[in-house]
Amino acid sequence: MHLVTESDSQSRTRMPMPPDVVGSHKLGFFRDSSYSGYPWDTDYEFLHETLSDFVFCHPKITETGMWEEVSIMDEKNTPIRTYQVCNVMEPSQNNWLRTDWITREGAQRVYIEIKFTLRDCNSLPGVMGTCKETFNLYYYESDNDKERFIRESQFAKIDTIAADESFTQVDIGDRIMKLNTEIRDVGPLSKKGFYLAFQDVGACIALVSVRVFYKKCPLTVRNLAQFPDTVTGADTSSLVEVRGSCVNNSEEKDVPKMYCGADGEWLVPIGNCLCNAGHEERNGECQACKIGYYKALSTDAACAKCPPHSYSVWEGATSCTCDRGFFRADNDAASMPCTRPPSAPLNLISNVNETSVNLEWSSPQNTGGRQDISYNVVCKKCGAGDSSKCRPCGSGVHYTPQQNGLKTTKVSITDLLAHTNYTFEIWAVNGVSKYNPSPDQSVSVTVTTNQAAPSSIALVQAKEVTRYSVALAWLEPDRPNGVILEYEVKYYEKDQNERSYRIVRTAARNTDIKGLNPLTSYVFHVRARTAAGYGDFSEPLEVTTNTVPSRIIGDGANSTVLLVSVSGSVVLVVILIAAFVISRRRSKYSKAKQEADEEKHLNQGVRTYVDPFTYEDPNQAVREFAKEIDASCIKIEKVIGVGEFGEVCSGRLKVPGKREIYVAIKTLKAGYTDKQRRDFLSEASIMGQFDHPNIIHLEGVVTKCKPVMIITEYMENGSLDAFLRKNDGRFTVIQLVGMLRGIGSGMKYLSDMSYVHRDLAARNILVNSNLVCKVSDFGMSRVLEDDPEAAYTTRGGKIPIRWTAPEAIAYRKFTSASDVWSYGIVMWEVMSYGERPYWDMSNQDVIKAIEEGYRLPPPMDCPIALHQLMLDCWQKERSDRPKFGQISCYLTDNCCLSILSRSISRPNTALLDPSSPEFSAVVSVGDWLQAIKMDRYKDNFTAAGYTTLEAVVHMNQDYKSANTLSKNVPPKYKCVALSFFYLIDGLYYSLLGSTLEMVTKAEGSQHELKLYKFLFRPFPGFESAYHGKRPEQSKSK
């Protein structure tokens, strides 16, 4: 390794040192002949890879002795080798010292650590004009080691190096060595190697050592994925994405990735690998399961011990083999014990009732270790005394509740033949019975049926109903089981409920029941009798007698009289309930509107926002307002952005006892300061105080391990402005108003808590999958710059002026009223589908235009009522702006929503065109009012002095006088009056459009903006103008 020195004069060369001192070593140079060794040590530091570690081996030095190799004693009397120069008596020094060629080894940015001492110029007499206390560091890139001489023009300056402390003559006498250490970086580098050079300009300096190194993220294993040594990026803020490879006996679940930071630290890992089936994680490796253990799937679980009645004889088992006589069902998990079929049921009891049998039994003594036990019934019809002649009963026999898969221990068997022998077998089965069927699993019983009664009658009809009688008819039973001897009819008044009934018997299948009371409901039952006895009664038939005879046709349904009476009662009840609900709703709305019109004051018991920066200990605010979440409950899936404090990721949160949810995760990057951590967590301390459906919800924070994280709900559709631009024109006005209503509701909540947002804009509104809008972006402090662009600087960027109220710009007066101004801009953004407010105007032009009274025009297809609300939000006097409670009430008002749904808007072209069908015949104020269906207000216009269309057009000269038309309008009609004035506003803009079109055609489009400013200037309340853009350049007019 060579070092070259050069001054303005000639140079000479010394012999190089032995080759074994070249490399990554700390080298010392000594002239002391008593010291014969070189005290160097290998120096590899964590996250650093040393390129070269040396102190100048035998350089070229000038004849005048500028840079010289000198051995000195340190504070411990240990000799150290240095390169010194102290030519402070002569002016204009230019002494160079150069290293040999250093290979780059793939590094894009390298760091140079210099240790040196420097003499205080004040301690040297007579050198004030020539002595310096700095030197310069240079570098030169080269692809080979062929540079033998120093060419100053090839070198690029890295920095001027100054000492933190310098030594004096006193320090020399006391043997005090004031050693300075400075580190500089240079990059990006592109060639194979480089030289370093040191320029002395007149200092008294000694270079002790120079270490050249680069940073890398070391080889590591995270989530069973191995990440190799990775050199950091070329920039100090760059991130290098590295894909990991799964360790042996594992497979990818999600692609494992990590980012290598510029400081040599790995950032949050994404994705992971899982050990294969039959393997588990141990010490960062996937090792085979031990004998007697198994693992069925590729999961992050450990190997489990073989379940009962099973075993494994090999390492790496994915399942365990069942013991002899035990089985595992097809749908059984490998973790379930092996089981066996159950034993036979116990205590079978039979009860014969003519041609039906009821069977009951007890559960088996041994269920086989399973819970899925069920029972099957086998029915056999046998000959008398000969079981060998038994055959299946067939499909004519019925089982209640069922024949197979019984979960209860009893069954009823019907529709058997009379005087017949039957054998019934009850089989106990479970999920593994099919693998080992055995007679031991069943029990049987043999019975003989008796003579049977007839079955019940399926259909009874009322053929005729009169004032005092009912004519009934029915069908024969499906199974008479013999000769029908007679039928029995039982009937009673419905109110008696069988407490007092009458019986009528007949041999026919019809009868007339007489002597009934008029307008009375009766219930009828019919059953048949044979020699074996009576069968069961039929289902009840309900009939109501009437005053006029009428024929009933049907299957026994309620009579017409009953249907009409019940229907009438139901209708009456519905009417009464509806009237009650409407009355309550009107009362509630009236009260809500009255409260919204009043100023909100803070009452006792109302929750108030607490500024976390008022806490002496910021961690106390986090503990008080945010919930700590265990990092193991969070699964990061992908990076969706990079913020000022770190990465923003999406992932999942699974808290024990709750369902898994998608979340957004903000991480704090490594190497943060205490202030950065406090600022980062302040947003969580703020969000944690809010609980509202239109405010972004904080799930919790992770502060007890690294990285520090803030967990919030995940909003699938992202920011509102980008979402609207992506879906331009796809929503109805009512849907857009719904978004605005949600934002207004959230801002009302914040206002009631005395929280001022200061940065309300569509970009800070997030939208979820249900189109619910939620206010976000909390906790940023702002400082007004003297920038001509006049923007508030925040820790997250700059807040554009175009969203900020004028008093906040001029006087830093941030209040809920300034948030209302910003809300008006958000309304404009929503109705224009994310268009930029004021388009391409500069911030200074925006401020000037607002001060002159100009306001944004209505976006395309924006209802006039909504634009008027925007203008109210943009009142110059903040006390004249509506409160968020009033805004929320207005956007919820059904009357006003009906106006908005009609989507009244100013067209793209002039409205008052002579060819327009709406106004072609308008020649007077009366005609105009009649055309817009407002002719009942003709007298009001006349009384106010507006008798000609010209006077109406010039209402902008004294628009306040128009308010006199509605002074006496009752409160409940104010919405109608409001729509009336919006129509007046529409006519004004129509006439304005016609005038503009004529002037533009006559004088050219360059006069368009001047004309707008002239017409709008004297028009208070409707001061919108077209700033900086012509109508054809924008969706807004």
PDB file of C-alpha atoms in Angstrom, residues 818-1020:
ATOM      1  CA  SER A 818     -61.715  28.028  10.058  1.00  0.00           C
ATOM      2  CA  ASP A 819     -62.467  24.288   9.840  1.00  0.00           C
ATOM      3  CA  VAL A 820     -65.901  25.238   8.443  1.00  0.00           C
ATOM      4  CA  TRP A 821     -64.147  27.203   5.676  1.00  0.00           C
ATOM      5  CA  SER A 822     -62.051  24.132   4.885  1.00  0.00           C
ATOM      6  CA  TYR A 823     -65.216  22.013   4.911  1.00  0.00           C
ATOM      7  CA  GLY A 824     -66.654  24.251   2.190  1.00  0.00           C
ATOM      8  CA  ILE A 825     -63.571  23.532   0.059  1.00  0.00           C
ATOM      9  CA  VAL A 826     -64.044  19.807   0.720  1.00  0.00           C
ATOM     10  CA  MET A 827     -67.669  20.140  -0.457  1.00  0.00           C
ATOM     11  CA  TRP A 828     -66.380  21.711  -3.674  1.00  0.00           C
ATOM     12  CA  GLU A 829     -63.829  18.888  -4.096  1.00  0.00           C
ATOM     13  CA  VAL A 830     -66.520  16.229  -3.639  1.00  0.00           C
ATOM     14  CA  MET A 831     -68.990  17.802  -6.077  1.00  0.00           C
ATOM     15  CA  SER A 832     -66.198  18.289  -8.674  1.00  0.00           C
ATOM     16  CA  TYR A 833     -64.950  14.684  -8.222  1.00  0.00           C
ATOM     17  CA  GLY A 834     -61.572  15.577  -6.737  1.00  0.00           C
ATOM     18  CA  GLU A 835     -60.679  18.569  -8.876  1.00  0.00           C
ATOM     19  CA  ARG A 836     -57.940  20.855  -7.521  1.00  0.00           C
ATOM     20  CA  PRO A 837     -59.422  23.977  -5.887  1.00  0.00           C
ATOM     21  CA  TYR A 838     -58.570  27.184  -7.780  1.00  0.00           C
ATOM     22  CA  TRP A 839     -56.943  25.008 -10.465  1.00  0.00           C
ATOM     23  CA  ASP A 840     -53.459  26.255 -11.439  1.00  0.00           C
ATOM     24  CA  MET A 841     -53.627  29.648  -9.705  1.00  0.00           C
ATOM     25  CA  SER A 842     -50.647  30.458  -7.489  1.00  0.00           C
ATOM     26  CA  ASN A 843     -51.155  30.667  -3.742  1.00  0.00           C
ATOM     27  CA  GLN A 844     -50.577  34.424  -3.781  1.00  0.00           C
ATOM     28  CA  ASP A 845     -53.260  34.834  -6.457  1.00  0.00           C
ATOM     29  CA  VAL A 846     -55.652  32.732  -4.385  1.00  0.00           C
ATOM     30  CA  ILE A 847     -55.066  34.867  -1.277  1.00  0.00           C
ATOM     31  CA  LYS A 848     -55.544  38.058  -3.262  1.00  0.00           C
ATOM     32  CA  ALA A 849     -58.728  36.820  -4.957  1.00  0.00           C
ATOM     33  CA  ILE A 850     -60.262  35.732  -1.634  1.00  0.00           C
ATOM     34  CA  GLU A 851     -59.471  39.089  -0.045  1.00  0.00           C
ATOM     35  CA  GLU A 852     -61.220  40.803  -2.983  1.00  0.00           C
ATOM     36  CA  GLY A 853     -64.357  38.753  -2.353  1.00  0.00           C
ATOM     37  CA  TYR A 854     -64.103  36.156  -5.101  1.00  0.00           C
ATOM     38  CA  ARG A 855     -65.201  32.581  -4.434  1.00  0.00           C
ATOM     39  CA  LEU A 856     -65.114  29.289  -6.296  1.00  0.00           C
ATOM     40  CA  PRO A 857     -67.958  28.769  -8.825  1.00  0.00           C
ATOM     41  CA  PRO A 858     -70.277  25.743  -8.583  1.00  0.00           C
ATOM     42  CA  PRO A 859     -68.892  22.508 -10.056  1.00  0.00           C
ATOM     43  CA  MET A 860     -70.631  20.816 -12.954  1.00  0.00           C
ATOM     44  CA  ASP A 861     -74.122  19.506 -12.060  1.00  0.00           C
ATOM     45  CA  CYS A 862     -73.816  20.886  -8.533  1.00  0.00           C
ATOM     46  CA  PRO A 863     -77.214  21.832  -7.036  1.00  0.00           C
ATOM     47  CA  ILE A 864     -77.479  25.553  -6.342  1.00  0.00           C
ATOM     48  CA  ALA A 865     -78.527  24.778  -2.766  1.00  0.00           C
ATOM     49  CA  LEU A 866     -75.198  23.023  -2.144  1.00  0.00           C
ATOM     50  CA  HIS A 867     -73.198  25.833  -3.727  1.00  0.00           C
ATOM     51  CA  GLN A 868     -74.992  28.344  -1.512  1.00  0.00           C
ATOM     52  CA  LEU A 869     -73.964  26.267   1.505  1.00  0.00           C
ATOM     53  CA  MET A 870     -70.347  26.421   0.250  1.00  0.00           C
ATOM     54  CA  LEU A 871     -70.607  30.213  -0.027  1.00  0.00           C
ATOM     55  CA  ASP A 872     -71.962  30.368   3.522  1.00  0.00           C
ATOM     56  CA  CYS A 873     -68.908  28.398   4.678  1.00  0.00           C
ATOM     57  CA  TRP A 874     -66.674  30.919   2.856  1.00  0.00           C
ATOM     58  CA  GLN A 875     -68.047  34.037   4.590  1.00  0.00           C
ATOM     59  CA  LYS A 876     -65.189  36.413   5.293  1.00  0.00           C
ATOM     60  CA  GLU A 877     -66.372  37.063   8.845  1.00  0.00           C
ATOM     61  CA  ARG A 878     -65.952  33.799  10.690  1.00  0.00           C
ATOM     62  CA  SER A 879     -68.920  34.606  12.952  1.00  0.00           C
ATOM     63  CA  ASP A 880     -71.170  34.591   9.855  1.00  0.00           C
ATOM     64  CA  ARG A 881     -70.244  31.019   8.909  1.00  0.00           C
ATOM     65  CA  PRO A 882     -72.591  28.181   9.893  1.00  0.00           C
ATOM     66  CA  LYS A 883     -71.723  25.822  12.711  1.00  0.00           C
ATOM     67  CA  PHE A 884     -71.065  22.164  11.954  1.00  0.00           C
ATOM     68  CA  GLY A 885     -74.272  21.308  13.794  1.00  0.00           C
ATOM     69  CA  GLN A 886     -76.255  23.526  11.408  1.00  0.00           C
ATOM     70  CA  ILE A 887     -74.464  22.043   8.393  1.00  0.00           C
ATOM     71  CA  SER A 888     -75.193  18.494   9.536  1.00  0.00           C
ATOM     72  CA  CYS A 889     -78.844  19.366  10.204  1.00  0.00           C
ATOM     73  CA  TYR A 890     -79.209  21.003   6.792  1.00  0.00           C
ATOM     74  CA  LEU A 891     -77.726  18.034   4.906  1.00  0.00           C
ATOM     75  CA  THR A 892     -80.017  15.682   6.865  1.00  0.00           C
ATOM     76  CA  ASP A 893     -83.179  17.781   6.308  1.00  0.00           C
ATOM     77  CA  ASN A 894     -85.624  15.832   4.105  1.00  0.00           C
ATOM     78  CA  CYS A 895     -86.957  19.050   2.574  1.00  0.00           C
ATOM     79  CA  CYS A 896     -83.523  20.241   1.546  1.00  0.00           C
ATOM     80  CA  LEU A 897     -82.550  16.768   0.333  1.00  0.00           C
ATOM     81  CA  SER A 898     -85.527  16.833  -1.999  1.00  0.00           C
ATOM     82  CA  ILE A 899     -84.130  20.051  -3.500  1.00  0.00           C
ATOM     83  CA  LEU A 900     -80.676  18.512  -3.858  1.00  0.00           C
ATOM     84  CA  SER A 901     -82.079  15.371  -5.508  1.00  0.00           C
ATOM     85  CA  ARG A 902     -83.397  17.478  -8.364  1.00  0.00           C
ATOM     86  CA  SER A 903     -79.751  18.399  -9.088  1.00  0.00           C
ATOM     87  CA  ILE A 904     -80.480  22.004 -10.081  1.00  0.00           C
ATOM     88  CA  SER A 905     -77.296  23.438 -11.580  1.00  0.00           C
ATOM     89  CA  ARG A 906     -76.010  26.170 -13.806  1.00  0.00           C
ATOM     90  CA  PRO A 907     -75.593  24.777 -17.327  1.00  0.00           C
ATOM     91  CA  ASN A 908     -72.409  24.911 -19.345  1.00  0.00           C
ATOM     92  CA  THR A 909     -73.849  27.489 -21.739  1.00  0.00           C
ATOM     93  CA  ALA A 910     -75.949  30.602 -21.250  1.00  0.00           C
ATOM     94  CA  LEU A 911     -79.423  29.827 -19.922  1.00  0.00           C
ATOM     95  CA  LEU A 912     -81.283  32.889 -21.066  1.00  0.00           C
ATOM     96  CA  ASP A 913     -80.947  32.186 -24.782  1.00  0.00           C
ATOM     97  CA  PRO A 914     -83.829  33.558 -26.929  1.00  0.00           C
ATOM     98  CA  SER A 915     -84.287  30.064 -28.322  1.00  0.00           C
ATOM     99  CA  SER A 916     -84.526  28.483 -24.882  1.00  0.00           C
ATOM    100  CA  PRO A 917     -87.924  26.745 -24.541  1.00  0.00           C
ATOM    101  CA  GLU A 918     -88.229  27.708 -20.881  1.00  0.00           C
ATOM    102  CA  PHE A 919     -87.823  31.467 -21.269  1.00  0.00           C
ATOM    103  CA  SER A 920     -88.618  32.152 -24.916  1.00  0.00           C
ATOM    104  CA  ALA A 921     -92.020  33.549 -23.991  1.00  0.00           C
ATOM    105  CA  VAL A 922     -90.918  35.390 -20.838  1.00  0.00           C
ATOM    106  CA  VAL A 923     -91.509  39.118 -21.267  1.00  0.00           C
ATOM    107  CA  SER A 924     -92.437  40.159 -17.713  1.00  0.00           C
ATOM    108  CA  VAL A 925     -91.789  39.284 -14.099  1.00  0.00           C
ATOM    109  CA  GLY A 926     -95.218  37.646 -13.919  1.00  0.00           C
ATOM    110  CA  ASP A 927     -94.432  35.438 -16.926  1.00  0.00           C
ATOM    111  CA  TRP A 928     -91.131  34.448 -15.430  1.00  0.00           C
ATOM    112  CA  LEU A 929     -92.646  33.569 -12.034  1.00  0.00           C
ATOM    113  CA  GLN A 930     -95.354  31.544 -13.750  1.00  0.00           C
ATOM    114  CA  ALA A 931     -92.725  29.706 -15.829  1.00  0.00           C
ATOM    115  CA  ILE A 932     -90.905  28.634 -12.674  1.00  0.00           C
ATOM    116  CA  LYS A 933     -94.159  27.794 -10.838  1.00  0.00           C
ATOM    117  CA  MET A 934     -93.728  30.646  -8.360  1.00  0.00           C
ATOM    118  CA  ASP A 935     -96.465  33.007  -9.611  1.00  0.00           C
ATOM    119  CA  ARG A 936     -98.067  33.148  -6.131  1.00  0.00           C
ATOM    120  CA  TYR A 937     -95.182  35.422  -5.111  1.00  0.00           C
ATOM    121  CA  LYS A 938     -95.914  38.004  -7.795  1.00  0.00           C
ATOM    122  CA  ASP A 939     -97.322  40.488  -5.229  1.00  0.00           C
ATOM    123  CA  ASN A 940     -94.197  40.114  -3.083  1.00  0.00           C
ATOM    124  CA  PHE A 941     -91.992  41.059  -6.042  1.00  0.00           C
ATOM    125  CA  THR A 942     -94.206  44.011  -6.915  1.00  0.00           C
ATOM    126  CA  ALA A 943     -94.178  45.256  -3.313  1.00  0.00           C
ATOM    127  CA  ALA A 944     -90.379  44.985  -3.283  1.00  0.00           C
ATOM    128  CA  GLY A 945     -90.133  47.074  -6.456  1.00  0.00           C
ATOM    129  CA  TYR A 946     -89.112  44.316  -8.881  1.00  0.00           C
ATOM    130  CA  THR A 947     -91.580  44.918 -11.712  1.00  0.00           C
ATOM    131  CA  THR A 948     -89.347  44.297 -14.745  1.00  0.00           C
ATOM    132  CA  LEU A 949     -86.918  41.566 -15.753  1.00  0.00           C
ATOM    133  CA  GLU A 950     -84.179  44.190 -15.837  1.00  0.00           C
ATOM    134  CA  ALA A 951     -84.816  44.956 -12.190  1.00  0.00           C
ATOM    135  CA  VAL A 952     -84.650  41.248 -11.356  1.00  0.00           C
ATOM    136  CA  VAL A 953     -81.345  40.896 -13.190  1.00  0.00           C
ATOM    137  CA  HIS A 954     -79.938  43.843 -11.209  1.00  0.00           C
ATOM    138  CA  MET A 955     -80.931  42.285  -7.913  1.00  0.00           C
ATOM    139  CA  ASN A 956     -77.192  41.766  -7.455  1.00  0.00           C
ATOM    140  CA  GLN A 957     -76.925  45.523  -6.904  1.00  0.00           C
ATOM    141  CA  ASP A 958     -78.781  45.134  -3.641  1.00  0.00           C
ATOM    142  CA  TYR A 959     -79.195  41.452  -3.031  1.00  0.00           C
ATOM    143  CA  LYS A 960     -79.861  41.918   0.659  1.00  0.00           C
ATOM    144  CA  SER A 961     -83.174  43.549  -0.175  1.00  0.00           C
ATOM    145  CA  ALA A 962     -84.336  40.242  -1.600  1.00  0.00           C
ATOM    146  CA  ASN A 963     -84.233  38.805   1.885  1.00  0.00           C
ATOM    147  CA  THR A 964     -87.164  41.031   2.806  1.00  0.00           C
ATOM    148  CA  LEU A 965     -89.347  38.760   0.701  1.00  0.00           C
ATOM    149  CA  SER A 966     -88.931  35.965   3.228  1.00  0.00           C
ATOM    150  CA  LYS A 967     -88.917  37.826   6.544  1.00  0.00           C
ATOM    151  CA  ASN A 968     -92.416  36.684   7.400  1.00  0.00           C
ATOM    152  CA  VAL A 969     -92.062  33.144   6.063  1.00  0.00           C
ATOM    153  CA  PRO A 970     -92.912  30.632   8.834  1.00  0.00           C
ATOM    154  CA  PRO A 971     -90.007  28.456   9.948  1.00  0.00           C
ATOM    155  CA  LYS A 972     -91.476  25.284   8.487  1.00  0.00           C
ATOM    156  CA  TYR A 973     -91.535  26.889   5.004  1.00  0.00           C
ATOM    157  CA  LYS A 974     -88.018  28.300   5.102  1.00  0.00           C
ATOM    158  CA  CYS A 975     -86.730  25.417   2.996  1.00  0.00           C
ATOM    159  CA  VAL A 976     -89.270  26.328   0.295  1.00  0.00           C
ATOM    160  CA  ALA A 977     -88.249  29.963   0.532  1.00  0.00           C
ATOM    161  CA  LEU A 978     -84.606  28.956   0.261  1.00  0.00           C
ATOM    162  CA  SER A 979     -85.273  27.034  -2.945  1.00  0.00           C
ATOM    163  CA  PHE A 980     -87.135  30.070  -4.276  1.00  0.00           C
ATOM    164  CA  PHE A 981     -84.099  32.296  -3.867  1.00  0.00           C
ATOM    165  CA  TYR A 982     -81.919  29.624  -5.452  1.00  0.00           C
ATOM    166  CA  LEU A 983     -84.167  29.836  -8.510  1.00  0.00           C
ATOM    167  CA  ILE A 984     -83.718  33.624  -8.510  1.00  0.00           C
ATOM    168  CA  ASP A 985     -79.987  33.020  -8.347  1.00  0.00           C
ATOM    169  CA  GLY A 986     -80.309  30.660 -11.313  1.00  0.00           C
ATOM    170  CA  LEU A 987     -82.051  33.342 -13.393  1.00  0.00           C
ATOM    171  CA  TYR A 988     -79.345  35.863 -12.510  1.00  0.00           C
ATOM    172  CA  TYR A 989     -76.659  33.483 -13.703  1.00  0.00           C
ATOM    173  CA  SER A 990     -78.722  32.772 -16.827  1.00  0.00           C
ATOM    174  CA  LEU A 991     -78.833  36.471 -17.757  1.00  0.00           C
ATOM    175  CA  LEU A 992     -75.167  36.818 -16.790  1.00  0.00           C
ATOM    176  CA  GLY A 993     -74.297  33.924 -19.108  1.00  0.00           C
ATOM    177  CA  SER A 994     -76.121  35.512 -22.023  1.00  0.00           C
ATOM    178  CA  THR A 995     -74.361  38.834 -21.438  1.00  0.00           C
ATOM    179  CA  LEU A 996     -70.991  37.124 -21.197  1.00  0.00           C
ATOM    180  CA  GLU A 997     -71.597  35.210 -24.417  1.00  0.00           C
ATOM    181  CA  MET A 998     -72.507  38.380 -26.310  1.00  0.00           C
ATOM    182  CA  VAL A 999     -69.534  40.360 -24.986  1.00  0.00           C
ATOM    183  CA  THR A1000     -67.129  37.492 -25.676  1.00  0.00           C
ATOM    184  CA  LYS A1001     -68.312  37.223 -29.257  1.00  0.00           C
ATOM    185  CA  ALA A1002     -67.986  40.983 -29.709  1.00  0.00           C
ATOM    186  CA  GLU A1003     -64.688  41.674 -27.926  1.00  0.00           C
ATOM    187  CA  GLY A1004     -62.878  38.361 -27.757  1.00  0.00           C
ATOM    188  CA  SER A1005     -62.255  35.829 -24.997  1.00  0.00           C
ATOM    189  CA  GLN A1006     -59.430  37.897 -23.492  1.00  0.00           C
ATOM    190  CA  HIS A1007     -62.087  40.185 -21.973  1.00  0.00           C
ATOM    191  CA  GLU A1008     -63.919  37.300 -20.344  1.00  0.00           C
ATOM    192  CA  LEU A1009     -62.205  37.380 -16.923  1.00  0.00           C
ATOM    193  CA  LYS A1010     -62.508  41.186 -16.700  1.00  0.00           C
ATOM    194  CA  LEU A1011     -66.238  40.931 -17.436  1.00  0.00           C
ATOM    195  CA  TYR A1012     -66.704  38.315 -14.717  1.00  0.00           C
ATOM    196  CA  LYS A1013     -64.887  40.412 -12.139  1.00  0.00           C
ATOM    197  CA  PHE A1014     -66.969  43.451 -13.092  1.00  0.00           C
ATOM    198  CA  LEU A1015     -70.285  41.647 -12.804  1.00  0.00           C
ATOM    199  CA  PHE A1016     -69.478  39.697  -9.644  1.00  0.00           C
ATOM    200  CA  ARG A1017     -67.770  42.425  -7.630  1.00  0.00           C
ATOM    201  CA  PRO A1018     -70.836  44.230  -6.216  1.00  0.00           C
ATOM    202  CA  PHE A1019     -72.774  41.036  -5.538  1.00  0.00           C
ATOM    203  CA  PRO A1020     -72.396  40.125  -1.810  1.00  0.00           C
TER     204      PRO A1020
END
